[in-house]
Coordinates of C-alpha atoms and ligand atoms in Angstrom, one line a residue:
M1090 CA -0.1 -0.1 0.2
N1091 CA 1.4 3.8 -0.7
L1092 CA 0.8 6.2 2.0
K1093 CA -2.5 7.2 0.5
E1094 CA -4.1 3.9 0.7
K1095 CA -2.8 3.6 4.3
V1096 CA -3.9 6.7 5.6
A1097 CA -7.5 5.9 3.7
Q1098 CA -7.5 2.9 5.0
A1099 CA -6.6 4.1 8.8
F1100 CA -9.5 6.5 8.3
A1101 CA -11.9 3.9 7.5
D1102 CA -10.5 1.8 10.7
H1103 CA -10.7 4.8 13.1
F1104 CA -13.9 6.6 12.0
G1105 CA -15.6 4.3 9.4
G1106 CA -16.1 5.9 5.7
E1107 CA -14.2 8.1 3.7
G1108 CA -12.6 11.3 4.3
I1109 CA -11.0 14.2 1.9
L1110 CA -7.4 13.5 1.4
F1111 CA -4.7 16.7 1.7
A1112 CA -0.8 16.8 1.9
S1113 CA 1.8 19.0 2.2
A1114 CA 5.6 18.8 1.9
G1115 CA 9.0 19.2 3.8
R1116 CA 11.4 21.6 2.4
I1117 CA 15.1 22.0 1.4
N1118 CA 16.9 25.3 1.3
L1119 CA 19.8 25.9 -1.2
I1120 CA 21.0 28.6 0.6
G1121 CA 19.9 31.8 3.1
E1122 CA 19.9 30.3 6.6
H1123 CA 18.9 32.2 9.7
T1124 CA 18.0 35.1 7.3
D1125 CA 14.7 34.8 7.4
Y1126 CA 13.8 36.0 10.4
N1127 CA 16.2 38.9 9.7
G1128 CA 14.2 40.3 7.0
G1129 CA 16.5 38.6 4.5
F1130 CA 16.6 36.4 1.4
V1131 CA 15.8 32.6 1.2
F1132 CA 16.4 30.2 -1.3
P1133 CA 14.0 26.9 -0.4
G1134 CA 12.0 24.4 -2.4
A1135 CA 9.5 21.9 -1.4
I1136 CA 10.2 18.2 -1.5
D1137 CA 8.5 14.9 -2.5
K1138 CA 8.5 14.0 1.3
V1139 CA 4.7 14.8 2.8
I1140 CA 2.2 14.7 5.8
M1141 CA -0.9 13.3 4.2
A1142 CA -3.9 13.6 6.2
D1143 CA -7.5 12.1 5.8
I1144 CA -10.4 14.7 7.2
R1145 CA -14.1 14.9 7.3
P1146 CA -16.2 17.4 8.8
N1147 CA -17.7 15.7 11.8
G1148 CA -20.7 18.3 12.5
T1149 CA -19.8 18.9 16.1
D1150 CA -17.3 21.7 17.7
S1151 CA -14.2 19.5 18.4
A1152 CA -11.6 17.8 16.6
N1153 CA -10.8 14.3 16.7
L1154 CA -7.4 13.1 15.5
Y1155 CA -5.1 9.9 15.1
S1156 CA -1.7 10.2 14.1
M1157 CA -0.4 6.8 12.6
D1158 CA 3.2 7.4 13.0
L1159 CA 2.9 7.6 16.8
G1160 CA -0.1 5.6 17.4
E1161 CA -2.2 8.3 19.4
S1162 CA -5.3 9.7 19.5
A1163 CA -6.4 13.3 20.7
S1164 CA -9.3 15.2 20.8
F1165 CA -9.9 19.0 21.4
G1166 CA -12.4 21.8 21.1
F1167 CA -11.3 25.3 19.8
N1168 CA -11.0 27.6 22.5
E1169 CA -7.6 28.7 24.0
E1170 CA -8.6 26.5 27.4
D1171 CA -8.8 23.3 25.2
A1172 CA -5.3 23.1 24.0
P1173 CA -4.2 19.5 24.1
S1174 CA -1.4 18.1 26.3
Q1175 CA 0.2 16.3 23.3
Q1176 CA 2.8 18.4 21.5
W1177 CA 1.8 16.9 18.0
A1178 CA -1.7 17.7 18.6
R1179 CA -0.7 21.3 19.5
Y1180 CA 0.4 22.0 16.0
I1181 CA -3.1 21.4 14.8
F1182 CA -4.7 23.0 17.5
G1183 CA -2.6 26.0 17.1
V1184 CA -3.5 25.8 13.4
C1185 CA -7.1 26.2 14.2
R1186 CA -6.6 28.6 16.7
E1187 CA -4.9 31.0 14.6
T1188 CA -7.2 30.6 11.6
I1189 CA -10.1 31.6 14.1
K1190 CA -8.2 34.6 15.3
R1191 CA -7.7 35.7 11.8
G1192 CA -11.4 35.5 11.3
G1193 CA -11.7 32.3 9.8
T1194 CA -14.1 29.5 10.4
V1195 CA -13.3 26.0 11.7
K1196 CA -16.0 23.3 12.4
G1197 CA -15.3 20.1 14.0
F1198 CA -13.7 17.5 11.9
D1199 CA -12.3 14.1 12.2
A1200 CA -8.8 13.3 10.9
V1201 CA -6.1 10.6 10.7
F1202 CA -2.6 11.7 9.2
A1203 CA 0.8 10.1 8.6
G1204 CA 4.0 11.4 6.8
N1205 CA 7.4 10.3 5.5
V1206 CA 9.2 13.6 6.1
P1207 CA 12.2 12.5 8.2
L1208 CA 11.7 13.9 11.7
G1209 CA 14.4 16.0 13.3
A1210 CA 16.4 15.7 10.0
G1211 CA 16.1 19.6 9.4
L1212 CA 13.1 19.2 6.7
S1213 CA 10.6 21.0 8.4
S1214 CA 8.1 18.0 9.3
S1215 CA 6.1 20.4 11.8
A1216 CA 5.8 22.9 8.9
A1217 CA 4.4 20.4 6.9
L1218 CA 1.9 19.2 9.3
E1219 CA 0.9 22.9 9.8
S1220 CA 0.4 23.6 5.9
C1221 CA -1.6 20.7 5.5
F1222 CA -4.0 21.4 7.9
A1223 CA -4.3 25.0 7.3
F1224 CA -4.8 24.1 3.9
A1225 CA -7.3 21.6 4.1
I1226 CA -9.4 23.8 7.2
N1227 CA -9.3 27.0 4.3
D1228 CA -10.6 24.4 1.4
L1229 CA -13.3 22.6 3.8
F1230 CA -14.7 25.8 5.9
N1231 CA -13.6 28.8 4.2
G1232 CA -14.2 28.0 0.7
N1233 CA -10.5 28.7 -0.1
S1234 CA -10.8 32.5 0.9
I1235 CA -7.6 32.7 2.9
E1236 CA -4.7 33.8 0.8
K1237 CA -1.8 31.6 0.5
F1238 CA 0.5 33.8 2.8
E1239 CA -1.8 34.0 5.2
L1240 CA -2.0 30.2 5.2
A1241 CA 1.9 30.3 5.7
K1242 CA 1.7 33.0 8.5
I1243 CA -0.8 30.7 10.4
G1244 CA 1.5 28.0 10.5
Q1245 CA 4.6 30.4 11.6
S1246 CA 2.1 31.9 14.4
T1247 CA 1.4 28.2 15.6
E1248 CA 5.3 27.8 16.2
H1249 CA 5.2 31.2 17.9
N1250 CA 2.5 30.9 20.4
Y1251 CA 1.6 27.1 20.7
C1252 CA 5.2 25.7 20.1
G1253 CA 7.6 28.2 21.5
V1254 CA 9.8 28.3 18.5
N1255 CA 10.1 32.1 17.5
C1256 CA 10.7 30.9 13.7
G1257 CA 11.1 32.8 10.4
I1258 CA 8.4 32.3 7.7
M1259 CA 10.6 30.4 5.3
D1260 CA 9.4 26.7 6.3
Q1261 CA 5.6 27.4 6.0
F1262 CA 5.9 29.7 3.2
A1263 CA 8.2 26.5 1.1
S1264 CA 5.4 23.9 2.2
V1265 CA 2.7 25.9 1.2
F1266 CA 4.1 27.7 -2.0
G1267 CA 6.3 24.7 -3.1
K1268 CA 6.1 24.0 -7.2
K1269 CA 7.8 20.9 -8.8
D1270 CA 11.2 21.4 -10.4
C1271 CA 11.2 24.8 -8.9
L1272 CA 13.1 26.8 -6.1
I1273 CA 11.5 30.0 -4.8
R1274 CA 13.8 33.0 -3.8
L1275 CA 11.7 35.0 -1.2
D1276 CA 12.3 38.0 -0.1
C1277 CA 11.6 37.8 3.8
R1278 CA 11.0 41.4 4.3
S1279 CA 8.6 42.8 1.3
L1280 CA 7.4 39.0 0.7
E1281 CA 8.0 39.2 -2.7
Y1282 CA 9.0 35.6 -4.2
E1283 CA 10.3 34.1 -7.5
Y1284 CA 10.3 30.6 -8.8
F1285 CA 13.9 29.5 -10.5
P1286 CA 13.4 26.2 -12.6
F1287 CA 15.9 24.2 -10.7
K1288 CA 17.6 21.4 -12.9
I1289 CA 21.3 21.5 -13.4
D1290 CA 22.5 19.3 -16.0
G1291 CA 25.0 16.8 -14.4
Y1292 CA 24.4 17.3 -10.9
R1293 CA 22.1 16.5 -8.3
L1294 CA 21.1 17.4 -4.8
V1295 CA 21.6 14.9 -2.0
L1296 CA 20.7 15.2 1.8
V1297 CA 22.8 13.3 4.2
D1298 CA 21.2 12.8 7.2
S1299 CA 23.7 12.7 10.3
V1300 CA 20.5 11.1 12.5
V1301 CA 21.7 13.1 15.4
K1302 CA 19.3 15.5 17.2
H1303 CA 21.3 17.7 19.6
E1304 CA 18.4 18.9 22.4
L1305 CA 20.1 21.8 23.5
V1306 CA 18.8 23.6 26.7
D1307 CA 17.7 27.4 26.6
S1308 CA 16.2 27.3 23.1
P1309 CA 19.2 28.1 21.1
Y1310 CA 17.4 29.1 18.1
N1311 CA 15.3 31.4 20.0
K1312 CA 18.8 33.0 21.8
R1313 CA 20.2 33.3 17.8
R1314 CA 17.1 35.8 17.2
Q1315 CA 17.9 37.7 19.9
S1316 CA 21.2 37.9 19.5
C1317 CA 20.1 39.6 16.0
E1318 CA 17.3 42.1 17.2
R1319 CA 19.8 43.4 19.7
V1320 CA 22.6 44.2 17.0
A1321 CA 19.7 45.6 14.8
A1322 CA 18.4 47.5 18.0
R1323 CA 21.9 48.9 18.4
L1324 CA 22.5 49.8 14.7
G1325 CA 19.4 51.6 14.8
V1326 CA 17.5 49.6 12.0
D1327 CA 14.3 47.4 11.8
T1328 CA 16.4 44.0 10.8
L1329 CA 19.6 43.2 10.1
R1330 CA 18.6 42.9 6.1
D1331 CA 19.1 47.0 6.5
A1332 CA 22.7 46.2 8.0
D1333 CA 25.9 46.0 6.2
M1334 CA 29.5 45.1 7.5
A1335 CA 30.6 48.9 7.9
M1336 CA 27.9 49.5 10.0
L1337 CA 28.4 46.4 12.2
E1338 CA 32.2 47.1 12.5
S1339 CA 31.2 50.8 13.5
A1340 CA 29.4 49.5 16.4
K1341 CA 31.9 46.6 17.4
S1342 CA 33.2 47.7 20.7
D1343 CA 29.6 48.1 22.2
I1344 CA 28.3 44.9 21.5
S1345 CA 29.5 41.6 22.9
A1346 CA 31.6 39.1 20.7
E1347 CA 29.0 36.7 20.3
D1348 CA 26.4 38.8 19.2
Y1349 CA 29.0 40.4 16.5
M1350 CA 29.5 37.0 15.1
R1351 CA 26.1 36.2 15.0
A1352 CA 25.3 39.4 12.8
K1353 CA 28.6 39.2 10.9
F1354 CA 27.1 35.9 9.4
V1355 CA 23.6 37.4 8.7
I1356 CA 24.9 40.2 6.8
E1357 CA 27.2 38.0 4.7
E1358 CA 24.8 35.3 4.2
K1359 CA 21.9 37.6 2.4
E1360 CA 24.2 38.5 0.3
R1361 CA 25.4 34.9 -0.6
V1362 CA 21.9 34.1 -1.6
L1363 CA 21.6 36.8 -4.3
D1364 CA 25.1 35.9 -5.5
V1365 CA 23.8 32.2 -5.7
C1366 CA 20.7 33.0 -8.0
N1367 CA 23.1 35.1 -10.1
A1368 CA 25.8 32.5 -10.3
L1369 CA 22.7 29.8 -11.3
G1370 CA 21.6 32.2 -14.2
R1371 CA 25.1 32.0 -15.4
G1372 CA 25.3 28.4 -15.1
D1373 CA 28.1 29.1 -12.9
I1374 CA 28.1 25.8 -10.7
N1375 CA 31.3 26.1 -9.3
T1376 CA 30.1 29.3 -7.6
V1377 CA 27.1 27.8 -6.4
G1378 CA 29.2 25.2 -4.9
R1379 CA 31.8 27.6 -3.3
L1380 CA 29.1 29.7 -1.7
M1381 CA 27.7 27.0 0.1
Y1382 CA 30.7 26.0 1.7
E1383 CA 30.9 29.6 2.7
T1384 CA 27.8 29.3 4.3
H1385 CA 28.9 26.2 6.3
A1386 CA 32.0 27.7 7.7
G1387 CA 30.1 30.6 8.7
L1388 CA 27.1 28.3 10.6
S1389 CA 29.9 26.3 12.2
K1390 CA 32.4 29.1 13.2
D1391 CA 30.2 32.3 13.5
Y1392 CA 26.2 31.1 14.3
E1393 CA 27.7 28.6 15.8
V1394 CA 24.6 26.2 15.2
S1395 CA 26.6 23.1 13.6
C1396 CA 27.8 20.2 15.6
E1397 CA 31.0 17.7 15.2
E1398 CA 29.0 15.3 13.3
L1399 CA 27.8 17.6 10.6
D1400 CA 31.4 19.3 10.2
F1401 CA 32.7 16.0 9.9
L1402 CA 30.2 15.3 7.0
N1403 CA 31.3 18.7 5.4
D1404 CA 34.9 17.5 5.4
I1405 CA 34.4 14.1 3.9
A1406 CA 31.8 16.3 1.0
K1407 CA 35.1 18.2 0.3
E1408 CA 37.6 15.4 0.1
C1409 CA 35.5 13.7 -2.3
G1410 CA 35.1 17.0 -4.4
V1411 CA 31.7 17.5 -3.7
T1412 CA 30.9 20.8 -5.5
G1413 CA 29.0 22.3 -2.8
S1414 CA 27.7 21.0 0.8
R1415 CA 26.6 22.6 4.0
I1416 CA 24.2 22.3 7.1
M1417 CA 20.6 22.9 6.2
G1418 CA 17.6 24.2 8.5
G1419 CA 18.0 25.4 12.2
G1420 CA 21.0 23.4 13.1
F1421 CA 22.0 21.3 16.1
G1422 CA 21.9 18.2 14.2
G1423 CA 20.1 17.2 10.9
C1424 CA 21.5 16.8 7.5
T1425 CA 23.8 18.4 5.2
I1426 CA 22.7 19.5 1.6
N1427 CA 25.1 18.7 -1.0
L1428 CA 25.3 19.9 -4.7
V1429 CA 27.0 16.8 -6.2
A1430 CA 28.4 15.7 -9.8
N1431 CA 26.9 12.7 -11.0
D1432 CA 30.3 11.2 -11.7
K1433 CA 31.2 11.6 -8.2
Y1434 CA 27.8 11.0 -6.3
D1435 CA 28.5 6.9 -5.5
H1436 CA 31.8 7.7 -4.4
F1437 CA 30.8 10.3 -2.2
I1438 CA 27.6 8.3 -0.8
A1439 CA 29.9 5.3 0.0
T1440 CA 32.6 7.3 1.9
A1441 CA 30.2 9.2 3.7
K1442 CA 28.6 6.1 4.9
E1443 CA 31.9 4.2 5.7
K1444 CA 33.8 6.8 7.3
F1445 CA 30.6 8.2 9.5
H1446 CA 30.0 4.4 10.7
A1447 CA 33.5 4.0 11.5
K1448 CA 33.5 7.2 13.9
Y1449 CA 30.0 7.2 15.0
G1450 CA 28.9 3.9 15.2
H1451 CA 26.0 4.5 12.7
E1452 CA 25.5 5.1 8.8
P1453 CA 23.9 8.5 7.9
K1454 CA 20.9 8.4 5.7
I1455 CA 20.7 9.6 2.4
Y1456 CA 17.8 11.4 0.6
D1457 CA 18.2 12.3 -2.9
V1458 CA 16.2 15.6 -3.2
I1459 CA 13.2 15.8 -5.5
I1460 CA 11.6 19.0 -5.7
S1461 CA 7.5 18.6 -5.7
D1462 CA 4.3 20.5 -5.2
G1463 CA 3.3 22.0 -1.8
A1464 CA 0.1 21.9 0.0
R1465 CA -2.8 20.6 -1.9
R1466 CA -6.2 18.7 -2.2
L1467 CA -5.1 15.0 -3.6
Ligands
GLA1242 C1 14.2 26.8 10.9 C2 13.1 27.9 11.0 C3 13.0 28.9 9.8 C4 14.6 29.4 9.8 C5 15.7 28.1 9.4 C6 16.9 28.5 9.4 O1 13.9 26.1 9.9 O2 12.2 27.4 11.1 O3 12.4 29.8 9.8 O4 15.3 30.6 10.3 O5 15.5 27.5 11.0 O6 17.2 29.0 8.2

């Protein structure tokens, strides 16, 4: 059975009959990390790994959910005090609440869902879950009257208000706006975006998942964001999008060494996104790759969101002559994204598996990237 059939079968087993199937995707990001909440540019795309939900209005004022992957159920009403205790259900509750807060309609429904977006790999399984339900609720109860950007913001606000992560807009944007064979450059200040057909003859994108997730105390993601906001306030700009290195240098003595490094990375990274788009336009793949390595170095040394395992995978990529490689997503574990010439692919994957296993006792997981559509009714 494929995922669609499995979800439909589980719906029949749990609630009887049929629902309506919706899906939304995980994402990759070619370049532009930790720039979204700084008003900068990102360059993501949706992938062929999805969260899929079978949903049917139930004529009541509450939602009944079953997560196939966890084998757990949850039920909740739609008032603030009805928040469920399970983290996974809070994502869906949050989407309902944020829809209502924006004047949208949410009525009772039964739903079963499952997914094949690897968890904790930095592929935004949570954004896929949020976008899937935001899209479905818009379709089933609001006649698709809520705009796509608003659907992405519903997911983002869910993270802020119900999950404790002060994320930017990139993941939910990519999950909602994703289009087959295209990356999307988003200006996170103006919210203007442009689709770039992405197919480079002779190369492929592959993710190497370290399968490690370092659970760090004190929400390090939110702390990075706070550093950036402190520097922006000191420089008198709304976000670091409006700062440059000269401004940062002139304020260096007034900010902590740590905040300086964080801001330096962001200022450099927002330029790299534009440089990568230009290089792609010229067919200059080596420049794209070199900039990916620069991003990795910045994320590792200045932004400090890498870890030993991911630095090790980045070094292996370099040794194997991989064109571009870097840690992808929020960091602290997860995977690297690699731009590899076809003739180097087999050697790189075999070497990465062998060396990583010898050092850490398990093999990394390998996912070939297939750029696909975002949120949709199936
Ligand atoms: C996470 C967040 C995004 C973005 C990335 C880093 O995926 O959800 O908003 O900040 O980290 O680029």
